[in-house]
Tab-separated table of C-alpha atoms in Angstrom:
chain	number	residue	atom	x	y	z
A	8	UNK	CA	14.250	-11.941	6.552
A	9	UNK	CA	11.294	-12.056	4.145
A	10	UNK	CA	9.265	-14.712	5.930
A	11	UNK	CA	5.797	-14.613	7.486
A	12	UNK	CA	4.747	-15.742	10.938
A	13	UNK	CA	1.488	-17.162	9.572
A	14	UNK	CA	3.418	-19.467	7.240
A	15	UNK	CA	5.508	-20.717	10.161
A	16	UNK	CA	2.335	-21.498	12.106
A	17	UNK	CA	0.745	-23.214	9.127
A	18	UNK	CA	3.866	-25.358	8.762
A	19	UNK	CA	3.652	-26.259	12.461
A	20	UNK	CA	0.068	-27.363	11.824
A	21	UNK	CA	1.069	-29.452	8.815
A	22	UNK	CA	3.801	-31.199	10.784
A	23	UNK	CA	1.396	-31.785	13.679
A	24	UNK	CA	-1.000	-33.374	11.206
A	25	UNK	CA	1.823	-35.605	9.946
A	26	UNK	CA	2.221	-36.956	13.450
A	27	UNK	CA	-1.502	-37.230	14.145
A	28	UNK	CA	-2.113	-39.281	11.004
A	29	UNK	CA	0.750	-41.621	11.889
A	30	UNK	CA	-1.142	-42.887	14.926
A	31	UNK	CA	-3.061	-46.167	14.508
A	32	UNK	CA	-6.267	-44.925	16.174
A	33	UNK	CA	-6.710	-42.042	13.704
A	34	UNK	CA	-9.079	-42.392	10.736
A	35	UNK	CA	-7.419	-40.508	7.870
A	36	UNK	CA	-10.756	-40.249	6.057
A	37	UNK	CA	-12.319	-38.117	8.795
A	38	UNK	CA	-10.109	-35.246	9.972
A	39	UNK	CA	-11.770	-32.075	11.226
A	40	UNK	CA	-10.012	-28.795	12.027
A	41	UNK	CA	-11.453	-26.029	14.160
A	42	UNK	CA	-10.240	-23.100	16.222
A	43	UNK	CA	-11.297	-19.689	17.485
A	44	UNK	CA	-9.771	-16.280	16.754
A	45	UNK	CA	-6.092	-17.069	16.142
A	46	UNK	CA	-7.165	-20.704	15.885
A	47	UNK	CA	-9.854	-19.678	13.421
A	48	UNK	CA	-7.162	-17.869	11.459
A	49	UNK	CA	-4.966	-20.941	11.219
A	50	UNK	CA	-7.987	-23.124	10.420
A	51	UNK	CA	-8.727	-20.819	7.476
A	52	UNK	CA	-5.179	-20.781	6.093
A	53	UNK	CA	-4.608	-24.516	6.582
A	54	UNK	CA	-7.972	-25.442	5.108
A	55	UNK	CA	-6.903	-23.862	1.815
A	56	UNK	CA	-3.539	-25.641	1.551
A	57	UNK	CA	-3.823	-28.987	3.388
A	58	UNK	CA	-5.986	-31.545	1.514
A	59	UNK	CA	-5.677	-34.140	4.287
A	60	UNK	CA	-8.088	-32.069	6.388
A	61	UNK	CA	-11.530	-33.295	5.335
A	62	UNK	CA	-13.778	-30.752	7.112
A	63	UNK	CA	-13.274	-27.423	8.864
A	64	UNK	CA	-15.027	-24.983	11.180
A	65	UNK	CA	-13.143	-21.677	11.616
A	66	UNK	CA	-14.633	-19.562	14.420
A	67	UNK	CA	-14.513	-15.803	15.043
A	68	UNK	CA	-12.113	-14.882	12.268
A	69	UNK	CA	-13.710	-15.053	8.834
A	70	UNK	CA	-15.179	-11.739	7.701
A	71	UNK	CA	-13.860	-9.621	4.825
A	72	UNK	CA	-10.572	-7.759	4.639
A	73	UNK	CA	-12.660	-4.827	3.424
A	74	UNK	CA	-14.714	-4.837	6.645
A	75	UNK	CA	-11.536	-4.853	8.721
A	76	UNK	CA	-10.192	-1.920	6.675
A	77	UNK	CA	-13.380	0.095	7.043
A	78	UNK	CA	-13.662	-0.629	10.767
A	79	UNK	CA	-9.970	0.249	11.322
A	80	UNK	CA	-9.419	-3.079	13.026
A	81	UNK	CA	-5.793	-4.030	13.693
A	82	UNK	CA	-4.979	-7.727	13.553
A	83	UNK	CA	-2.328	-10.208	14.642
A	84	UNK	CA	0.681	-10.499	12.350
A	85	UNK	CA	-0.371	-13.979	11.175
A	86	UNK	CA	-3.602	-12.342	9.962
A	87	UNK	CA	-1.686	-10.175	7.459
A	88	UNK	CA	-0.718	-12.539	4.598
A	89	UNK	CA	1.707	-10.449	2.506
A	90	UNK	CA	0.237	-9.400	-0.825
A	91	UNK	CA	-3.054	-11.245	-0.438
A	92	UNK	CA	-5.333	-8.259	-1.055
A	93	UNK	CA	-3.030	-6.889	-3.740
A	94	UNK	CA	-3.490	-10.214	-5.526
A	95	UNK	CA	-7.264	-9.731	-5.548
A	96	UNK	CA	-8.091	-12.296	-2.867
A	97	UNK	CA	-10.632	-12.090	-0.044
A	98	UNK	CA	-11.038	-14.315	3.010
A	99	UNK	CA	-13.830	-16.258	1.308
A	100	UNK	CA	-11.361	-17.404	-1.345
A	101	UNK	CA	-9.472	-19.461	1.239
A	102	UNK	CA	-12.720	-21.318	1.937
A	103	UNK	CA	-13.750	-21.617	-1.710
A	104	UNK	CA	-10.341	-23.124	-2.530
A	105	UNK	CA	-11.541	-26.399	-0.969
A	106	UNK	CA	-14.997	-26.581	-2.525
A	107	UNK	CA	-16.979	-28.832	-2.393
A	108	UNK	CA	-15.535	-30.133	0.908
A	109	UNK	CA	-17.587	-29.543	4.098
A	110	UNK	CA	-17.020	-26.258	5.914
A	111	UNK	CA	-18.880	-24.482	8.721
A	112	UNK	CA	-18.290	-20.760	9.265
A	113	UNK	CA	-18.754	-19.778	12.903
A	114	UNK	CA	-19.172	-16.293	14.347
A	115	UNK	CA	-20.693	-14.376	17.236
A	116	UNK	CA	-23.338	-11.665	17.273
A	117	UNK	CA	-21.078	-9.319	19.268
A	118	UNK	CA	-17.678	-10.259	17.856
A	119	UNK	CA	-15.325	-7.456	16.798
A	120	UNK	CA	-14.856	-9.288	13.483
A	121	UNK	CA	-17.716	-7.715	11.548
A	122	UNK	CA	-20.747	-9.998	11.280
A	123	UNK	CA	-21.747	-8.337	8.001
A	124	UNK	CA	-18.415	-9.378	6.535
A	125	UNK	CA	-18.923	-12.945	7.765
A	126	UNK	CA	-22.353	-13.057	6.141
A	127	UNK	CA	-20.920	-11.645	2.913
A	128	UNK	CA	-18.122	-14.226	2.929
A	129	UNK	CA	-20.626	-17.004	3.552
A	130	UNK	CA	-22.782	-15.707	0.709
A	131	UNK	CA	-19.837	-15.988	-1.681
A	132	UNK	CA	-19.006	-19.488	-0.445
A	133	UNK	CA	-22.640	-20.563	-0.652
A	134	UNK	CA	-22.973	-19.234	-4.204
A	135	UNK	CA	-19.865	-21.079	-5.316
A	136	UNK	CA	-21.021	-24.329	-3.731
A	137	UNK	CA	-24.428	-23.897	-5.384
A	138	UNK	CA	-22.794	-23.534	-8.806
A	139	UNK	CA	-21.035	-26.844	-8.141
A	140	UNK	CA	-24.409	-28.326	-7.101
A	141	UNK	CA	-23.025	-29.298	-3.728
A	142	UNK	CA	-25.540	-30.401	-1.063
A	143	UNK	CA	-26.524	-27.475	1.208
A	144	UNK	CA	-25.156	-29.208	4.304
A	145	UNK	CA	-21.593	-28.945	2.931
A	146	UNK	CA	-21.404	-25.182	3.537
A	147	UNK	CA	-23.073	-23.803	6.637
A	148	UNK	CA	-23.080	-20.651	8.764
A	149	UNK	CA	-23.715	-20.462	12.506
A	150	UNK	CA	-23.715	-17.250	14.549
A	151	UNK	CA	-23.731	-17.545	18.318
A	152	UNK	CA	-25.423	-15.021	20.640
A	153	UNK	CA	-22.275	-13.898	22.470
A	154	UNK	CA	-19.070	-11.883	22.221
A	155	UNK	CA	-15.816	-13.010	20.607
A	156	UNK	CA	-15.108	-16.542	21.795
A	157	UNK	CA	-15.719	-20.258	21.307
A	158	UNK	CA	-18.705	-20.555	23.640
A	159	UNK	CA	-21.041	-23.483	24.123
A	160	UNK	CA	-23.435	-22.733	21.264
A	161	UNK	CA	-20.597	-22.606	18.743
A	162	UNK	CA	-18.961	-25.705	20.180
A	163	UNK	CA	-22.193	-27.655	19.822
A	164	UNK	CA	-22.708	-26.410	16.251
A	165	UNK	CA	-19.179	-27.492	15.375
A	166	UNK	CA	-19.587	-30.961	16.937
A	167	UNK	CA	-22.935	-31.488	15.182
A	168	UNK	CA	-21.436	-30.478	11.832
A	169	UNK	CA	-18.397	-32.726	12.187
A	170	UNK	CA	-20.484	-35.692	13.339
A	171	UNK	CA	-22.803	-35.245	10.380
A	172	UNK	CA	-19.946	-35.352	7.886
A	173	UNK	CA	-18.076	-38.091	9.728
A	174	UNK	CA	-21.138	-40.329	9.657
A	175	UNK	CA	-21.437	-40.357	13.446
A	176	UNK	CA	-24.498	-39.999	15.636
A	177	UNK	CA	-25.116	-36.611	17.172
A	178	UNK	CA	-23.700	-36.789	20.714
A	179	UNK	CA	-25.865	-36.255	23.748
A	180	UNK	CA	-25.821	-32.721	25.131
A	181	UNK	CA	-24.070	-32.436	28.482
A	182	UNK	CA	-25.809	-30.526	31.237
A	183	UNK	CA	-22.637	-28.793	32.348
A	184	UNK	CA	-19.319	-28.176	30.615
A	185	UNK	CA	-16.353	-29.113	32.782
A	186	UNK	CA	-12.987	-27.600	31.902
A	187	UNK	CA	-10.145	-30.096	31.693
A	188	UNK	CA	-7.479	-27.794	33.093
A	189	UNK	CA	-3.962	-27.118	31.837
A	190	UNK	CA	-2.437	-30.313	33.211
A	191	UNK	CA	-4.810	-32.442	31.131
A	192	UNK	CA	-4.421	-30.603	27.834
A	193	UNK	CA	-0.788	-29.471	27.830
A	194	UNK	CA	1.229	-31.292	25.187
A	195	UNK	CA	4.573	-30.400	26.770
A	196	UNK	CA	5.320	-30.881	30.485
A	197	UNK	CA	4.935	-27.181	31.303
A	198	UNK	CA	2.806	-26.034	28.389
A	199	UNK	CA	5.791	-24.248	26.857
A	200	UNK	CA	7.524	-25.461	23.707
A	201	UNK	CA	10.770	-23.573	24.366
A	202	UNK	CA	11.048	-25.048	27.855
A	203	UNK	CA	10.569	-28.462	26.232
A	204	UNK	CA	13.517	-27.916	23.895
A	205	UNK	CA	12.162	-26.002	20.902
A	206	UNK	CA	14.350	-23.305	19.361
A	207	UNK	CA	12.795	-19.848	19.961
A	208	UNK	CA	11.594	-18.031	16.869
A	209	UNK	CA	13.918	-15.104	17.566
A	210	UNK	CA	16.864	-17.509	17.571
A	211	UNK	CA	15.768	-18.990	14.259
A	212	UNK	CA	15.387	-15.483	12.834
A	213	UNK	CA	18.857	-14.548	14.075
A	214	UNK	CA	20.365	-17.608	12.413
A	215	UNK	CA	18.561	-16.926	9.152
A	216	UNK	CA	19.701	-13.301	9.121
A	217	UNK	CA	23.302	-14.386	9.719
A	218	UNK	CA	23.077	-16.830	6.801
A	219	UNK	CA	21.776	-14.062	4.544
A	220	UNK	CA	24.515	-11.677	5.656
A	221	UNK	CA	27.283	-14.198	5.019
A	222	UNK	CA	26.206	-14.917	1.456
A	223	UNK	CA	24.907	-11.478	0.455
A	224	UNK	CA	27.256	-9.536	-1.860
A	225	UNK	CA	27.687	-5.817	-1.299
A	226	UNK	CA	25.550	-4.181	-4.004
A	227	UNK	CA	26.980	-1.536	-6.310
A	228	UNK	CA	25.462	1.943	-5.937
A	229	UNK	CA	23.068	1.714	-8.891
A	230	UNK	CA	22.041	-1.802	-7.951
A	231	UNK	CA	21.445	-0.687	-4.354
A	232	UNK	CA	19.023	2.012	-5.509
A	233	UNK	CA	17.127	-0.516	-7.601
A	234	UNK	CA	16.934	-2.979	-4.716
A	235	UNK	CA	15.840	-0.280	-2.274
A	236	UNK	CA	13.129	0.993	-4.617
A	237	UNK	CA	11.823	-2.554	-5.032
A	238	UNK	CA	11.976	-3.282	-1.305
A	239	UNK	CA	10.094	-0.072	-0.469
A	240	UNK	CA	7.669	-0.476	-3.402
A	241	UNK	CA	8.257	3.174	-4.242
A	242	UNK	CA	5.668	4.634	-6.620
A	243	UNK	CA	6.912	6.567	-9.619
A	244	UNK	CA	7.163	10.294	-8.980
A	245	UNK	CA	5.847	12.719	-11.550
A	246	UNK	CA	8.834	13.814	-13.590
A	247	UNK	CA	7.517	17.127	-14.919
A	248	UNK	CA	5.172	18.565	-12.322
A	249	UNK	CA	5.988	19.050	-8.626
A	250	UNK	CA	3.203	18.187	-6.174
A	251	UNK	CA	0.506	20.746	-5.543
A	252	UNK	CA	0.584	22.385	-2.120
A	253	UNK	CA	-1.816	24.387	-0.002
A	254	UNK	CA	-0.821	27.282	2.243
A	255	UNK	CA	-2.360	26.712	5.680
A	256	UNK	CA	-2.712	29.098	8.566
A	257	UNK	CA	0.550	29.425	10.468
A	258	UNK	CA	1.101	27.906	13.884
A	259	UNK	CA	3.040	29.276	16.823
A	260	UNK	CA	5.621	27.367	18.870
A	261	UNK	CA	7.396	28.973	21.814
A	262	UNK	CA	6.802	32.438	20.441
A	263	UNK	CA	7.980	31.588	16.914
A	264	UNK	CA	5.780	31.647	13.837
A	265	UNK	CA	5.685	28.361	11.931
A	266	UNK	CA	4.435	28.516	8.340
A	267	UNK	CA	2.622	25.370	7.218
A	268	UNK	CA	2.172	23.890	3.756
A	269	UNK	CA	0.065	20.833	2.919
A	270	UNK	CA	1.875	18.897	0.187
A	271	UNK	CA	-0.276	16.592	-1.950
A	272	UNK	CA	2.231	13.789	-2.387
A	273	UNK	CA	-0.189	11.003	-3.337
A	274	UNK	CA	-3.843	11.879	-2.912
A	275	UNK	CA	-5.561	11.322	-0.610
A	276	UNK	CA	-2.258	11.059	1.299
A	277	UNK	CA	-0.509	14.307	2.150
A	278	UNK	CA	2.572	15.538	3.965
A	279	UNK	CA	2.749	18.636	6.154
A	280	UNK	CA	5.740	20.914	5.620
A	281	UNK	CA	6.635	23.337	8.411
A	282	UNK	CA	8.967	26.333	8.164
A	283	UNK	CA	10.248	28.254	11.143
A	284	UNK	CA	9.959	31.892	10.088
A	285	UNK	CA	12.295	34.760	10.872
A	286	UNK	CA	9.738	37.148	9.351
A	287	UNK	CA	6.186	36.238	10.395
A	288	UNK	CA	4.686	38.487	7.716
A	289	UNK	CA	5.843	36.019	5.025
A	290	UNK	CA	4.113	32.969	6.491
A	291	UNK	CA	1.472	32.912	3.733
A	292	UNK	CA	3.891	32.250	0.872
A	293	UNK	CA	6.480	29.567	0.200
A	294	UNK	CA	9.765	31.392	-0.378
A	295	UNK	CA	12.451	28.739	-0.739
A	296	UNK	CA	16.126	29.536	-0.208
A	297	UNK	CA	18.864	28.223	-2.493
A	298	UNK	CA	20.167	26.125	0.395
A	299	UNK	CA	17.447	24.299	2.319
A	300	UNK	CA	17.708	22.603	5.705
A	301	UNK	CA	14.971	19.977	6.214
A	302	UNK	CA	14.300	18.081	9.452
A	303	UNK	CA	12.559	14.685	9.412
A	304	UNK	CA	11.353	14.024	12.982
A	305	UNK	CA	11.132	10.824	14.966
A	306	UNK	CA	7.370	11.198	15.391
A	307	UNK	CA	6.331	14.849	15.222
A	308	UNK	CA	7.800	18.015	13.698
A	309	UNK	CA	6.234	20.192	16.388
A	310	UNK	CA	7.821	18.038	19.072
A	311	UNK	CA	11.320	17.946	17.555
A	312	UNK	CA	11.331	21.645	16.652
A	313	UNK	CA	10.756	22.440	20.320
A	314	UNK	CA	12.540	19.727	22.297
A	315	UNK	CA	15.374	18.264	20.218
A	316	UNK	CA	18.759	19.954	19.676
A	317	UNK	CA	18.489	19.252	15.940
A	318	UNK	CA	15.558	21.636	15.915
A	319	UNK	CA	17.651	24.401	17.484
A	320	UNK	CA	21.009	23.838	15.785
A	321	UNK	CA	20.262	26.267	12.961
A	322	UNK	CA	18.626	28.928	15.126
A	323	UNK	CA	19.571	32.390	13.866
A	324	UNK	CA	21.698	31.087	10.973
A	325	UNK	CA	19.172	29.886	8.411
A	326	UNK	CA	15.545	28.877	8.032
A	327	UNK	CA	14.604	25.366	9.104
A	328	UNK	CA	11.941	23.242	7.462
A	329	UNK	CA	10.405	20.134	9.056
A	330	UNK	CA	8.177	17.501	7.480
A	331	UNK	CA	5.435	15.287	8.880
A	332	UNK	CA	4.947	12.385	6.484
A	333	UNK	CA	1.727	10.366	6.423
A	334	UNK	CA	0.698	9.023	9.811
A	335	UNK	CA	3.183	11.184	11.721
A	336	UNK	CA	2.967	14.468	13.601
A	337	UNK	CA	-0.269	16.276	12.812
A	338	UNK	CA	-1.376	13.214	10.818
A	339	UNK	CA	-1.243	10.853	13.797
A	340	UNK	CA	-4.742	9.323	13.994
A	341	UNK	CA	-4.488	8.829	17.755
A	342	UNK	CA	-4.501	11.826	20.036
A	343	UNK	CA	-2.055	10.460	22.590
A	344	UNK	CA	1.602	10.402	21.571
A	345	UNK	CA	2.301	7.296	23.662
A	346	UNK	CA	-0.075	5.247	21.505
A	347	UNK	CA	2.120	5.685	18.422
A	348	UNK	CA	4.368	2.715	19.215
A	349	UNK	CA	1.594	0.563	20.711
A	350	UNK	CA	1.743	-2.903	19.066
A	351	UNK	CA	-1.942	-2.768	18.101
A	352	UNK	CA	-2.103	0.949	17.421
A	353	UNK	CA	-2.997	2.683	14.192
A	354	UNK	CA	0.585	2.920	12.927
A	355	UNK	CA	0.961	-0.843	13.341
A	356	UNK	CA	-2.367	-1.323	11.559
A	357	UNK	CA	-1.389	0.856	8.590
A	358	UNK	CA	1.832	-1.127	8.237
A	359	UNK	CA	-0.154	-4.375	8.314
A	360	UNK	CA	-2.560	-3.139	5.658
A	361	UNK	CA	0.411	-2.186	3.509
A	362	UNK	CA	1.620	-5.772	3.768
A	363	UNK	CA	-1.797	-7.060	2.703
A	364	UNK	CA	-1.574	-4.949	-0.437
A	365	UNK	CA	1.977	-6.118	-1.106
A	366	UNK	CA	3.215	-2.573	-0.549
A	367	UNK	CA	5.273	-0.726	2.073
A	368	UNK	CA	4.006	1.914	4.494
A	369	UNK	CA	7.628	2.925	5.098
A	370	UNK	CA	8.112	3.248	1.350
A	371	UNK	CA	5.140	5.579	1.083
A	372	UNK	CA	6.671	7.793	3.775
A	373	UNK	CA	9.914	7.895	1.795
A	374	UNK	CA	7.802	8.870	-1.225
A	375	UNK	CA	6.336	11.755	0.798
A	376	UNK	CA	9.867	12.985	1.521
A	377	UNK	CA	10.988	12.684	-2.105
A	378	UNK	CA	7.899	14.483	-3.416
A	379	UNK	CA	8.431	17.309	-0.931
A	380	UNK	CA	12.071	17.577	-2.005
A	381	UNK	CA	10.849	17.856	-5.603
A	382	UNK	CA	8.576	20.700	-4.527
A	383	UNK	CA	11.401	22.549	-2.764
A	384	UNK	CA	13.645	22.207	-5.815
A	385	UNK	CA	10.882	23.487	-8.098
A	386	UNK	CA	10.570	26.530	-5.822
A	387	UNK	CA	14.275	27.385	-6.034
A	388	UNK	CA	16.285	25.047	-3.795
A	389	UNK	CA	19.640	23.992	-5.220
A	390	UNK	CA	21.288	22.298	-2.263
A	391	UNK	CA	19.411	20.396	0.436
A	392	UNK	CA	20.694	19.377	3.852
A	393	UNK	CA	18.667	16.575	5.453
A	394	UNK	CA	18.453	16.006	9.194
A	395	UNK	CA	16.649	12.896	10.402
A	396	UNK	CA	16.001	11.673	13.937
A	397	UNK	CA	14.902	8.168	14.923
A	398	UNK	CA	12.329	7.023	12.394
A	399	UNK	CA	13.069	10.196	10.454
A	400	UNK	CA	16.712	9.138	10.182
A	401	UNK	CA	15.662	6.084	8.180
A	402	UNK	CA	13.540	8.282	5.913
A	403	UNK	CA	16.452	10.670	5.425
A	404	UNK	CA	18.890	7.850	4.680
A	405	UNK	CA	16.679	6.219	2.070
A	406	UNK	CA	15.516	9.482	0.462
A	407	UNK	CA	19.101	10.719	0.125
A	408	UNK	CA	19.941	7.783	-2.125
A	409	UNK	CA	17.309	8.876	-4.665
A	410	UNK	CA	17.587	12.665	-4.778
A	411	UNK	CA	20.442	14.404	-6.552
A	412	UNK	CA	20.117	17.700	-4.661
A	413	UNK	CA	21.021	16.219	-1.279
A	414	UNK	CA	24.391	17.585	-0.166
A	415	UNK	CA	24.473	16.614	3.500
A	416	UNK	CA	22.697	14.012	5.643
A	417	UNK	CA	22.748	14.049	9.445
A	418	UNK	CA	21.304	10.878	10.984
A	419	UNK	CA	20.549	11.195	14.677
A	420	UNK	CA	19.310	8.209	16.708
A	421	UNK	CA	19.429	6.038	13.593
A	422	UNK	CA	19.706	2.241	13.736
A	423	UNK	CA	23.060	1.028	12.463
A	424	UNK	CA	21.839	-2.265	11.051
A	425	UNK	CA	18.633	-4.178	10.455
A	426	UNK	CA	20.737	-7.247	11.134
A	427	UNK	CA	21.210	-6.026	14.703
A	428	UNK	CA	17.438	-6.100	15.173
A	429	UNK	CA	17.339	-9.781	14.225
A	430	UNK	CA	19.830	-10.613	16.966
A	431	UNK	CA	17.617	-9.172	19.729
A	432	UNK	CA	14.635	-11.080	21.194
A	433	UNK	CA	12.632	-7.856	21.461
A	434	UNK	CA	12.780	-4.809	19.182
A	435	UNK	CA	11.180	-1.545	20.306
A	436	UNK	CA	11.103	0.129	16.884
A	437	UNK	CA	7.586	0.421	15.386
A	438	UNK	CA	6.787	-2.320	12.884
A	439	UNK	CA	6.479	0.163	10.005
A	440	UNK	CA	10.269	0.532	9.993
A	441	UNK	CA	10.845	-3.101	8.940
A	442	UNK	CA	11.092	-3.307	5.116
A	443	UNK	CA	9.941	-6.801	4.202
A	444	UNK	CA	12.770	-9.032	2.977
A	445	UNK	CA	15.405	-6.301	3.136
A	446	UNK	CA	18.173	-8.575	4.455
A	447	UNK	CA	18.000	-10.726	1.354
A	448	UNK	CA	19.445	-7.772	-0.559
A	449	UNK	CA	21.225	-5.197	1.616
A	450	UNK	CA	21.467	-3.648	5.066
A	451	UNK	CA	21.656	-0.120	6.455
A	452	UNK	CA	25.502	0.028	6.317
A	453	UNK	CA	25.305	-0.465	2.533
A	454	UNK	CA	23.174	2.683	2.294
A	455	UNK	CA	25.514	4.661	4.543
A	456	UNK	CA	28.547	3.626	2.494
A	457	UNK	CA	26.792	4.574	-0.749
A	458	UNK	CA	26.327	8.150	0.504
A	459	UNK	CA	30.001	8.450	1.439
A	460	UNK	CA	31.136	11.751	2.896
A	461	UNK	CA	27.630	13.213	2.900
A	462	UNK	CA	26.672	11.262	6.034
A	463	UNK	CA	27.175	12.123	9.689
A	464	UNK	CA	25.900	9.855	12.472
A	465	UNK	CA	24.902	11.142	15.899
A	466	UNK	CA	23.977	9.059	18.933
A	467	UNK	CA	22.885	5.847	17.159
A	468	UNK	CA	20.046	3.869	18.714
A	469	UNK	CA	20.000	0.129	19.302
A	470	UNK	CA	17.117	-2.334	18.842
A	471	UNK	CA	15.610	-1.027	22.095
A	472	UNK	CA	15.392	2.508	20.620
A	473	UNK	CA	17.850	3.745	23.228
A	474	UNK	CA	21.241	5.390	22.576
A	475	UNK	CA	24.281	3.169	22.281
A	476	UNK	CA	27.122	4.113	24.594
A	477	UNK	CA	29.931	5.967	22.805
A	478	UNK	CA	32.363	3.054	22.961
A	479	UNK	CA	29.634	0.617	21.988
A	480	UNK	CA	28.758	2.739	18.938
A	481	UNK	CA	32.390	2.987	17.831
A	482	UNK	CA	32.884	-0.755	18.217
A	483	UNK	CA	29.757	-1.529	16.222
A	484	UNK	CA	30.742	0.867	13.430
A	485	UNK	CA	34.090	-0.884	13.162
A	486	UNK	CA	32.398	-4.295	13.033
A	487	UNK	CA	30.107	-3.062	10.256
A	488	UNK	CA	33.030	-1.711	8.254
A	489	UNK	CA	31.945	1.928	8.577
A	490	UNK	CA	34.586	4.642	9.131
A	491	UNK	CA	34.620	6.139	12.605
A	492	UNK	CA	34.807	9.626	11.105
A	493	UNK	CA	31.129	9.229	10.192
A	494	UNK	CA	30.306	9.354	13.929
A	495	UNK	CA	29.943	12.835	15.390
A	496	UNK	CA	30.951	13.512	18.982
A	497	UNK	CA	28.005	15.881	19.460
């Protein structure tokens, strides 16, 4: 729906501040904000946008986006502000935005947020404050001796800093810290906002998606392509030259020779094209037929060529190609297949980094497909049949809208609607498959309709990435205004 969880949380903080400042015992001139990890995140964002906060001490969050990139550190979704890095911003800029107001950056010696990045961020803040001739005590750095967490040393540094800038005496150190316990600090009776009457976020998202659906016009075919290209942030493909490819050593699957070609779609990114060979002696050249059948797998070409019926449907009738786009199949950075859909895995992280740049990881995968199709056409293909399964079905659907040589598209285990995902509290599909803001403009049924008779659907998957029952699939197609003839019985 084009919104960001971090903005929702920041708004919650702003509204909480509204209430806090309405109380008679609160001094509006002295308002400090602190928090650790996720709380440090929200302290950083709110510090930049909420002038009523007079001093801040974010803990165990501030470093540099660059350090997180280099360390391959995944983050929470509220730590991925869309487009922030693409706009040329760094974390320090959110602190500098409030110069010369008092700020203390807190970290830990053994925190997973890189200490070097924290020191670099502080150096930028300190330099900016120095240019403004701000007293040194207005921008400070404290690094505790522990792991990630708001431990005693950091708490004491924060209290000292706030007391200094509030004009209060430094409090006496306590010999022992006593935890208050949940009953003393819970704001709601059970420590749960939904149980206290709040509307769950997934319900709010569902309502917003329904509003967008009800007022969204069905886009014409040309307009749909424009909207999709913008939503996926597709880079421009080279019009004259197909991508360069390398001929790799062949592989062997279940006694069959698989030729392999590394396609340079967008260096340093590459895609890996596989071809199941009927004649193993030709595995070191790319001989493309006039009619090409290309499989886009759910996760891995090697896996789908062996275990999925789509990989066997053409056996003995024609050659079958399969494509691993960036981050999939042989490009998976994690050895274990089960880690691919892990919420804090590498695929999730790449998607998050794409958001930071204001780009789309999904869009770059579609670009890999389109560039490979360009290569196949340059090598002699006239008609291309696309087969996509799961995540690959989305790639096939979107790529088919942009390439004129596509004659047939088979979508197996495809989602029928992004809108359906918004109506479910939990969605099992990897985050990379969510194009940001898509429901402002179109939904999957619009793409299916635009392809007309080219499309066949097989065993659609729901938000849980499990097959819909046959009757359930037919009913949903009817509700979405899609002809039942698009649904294959096989």
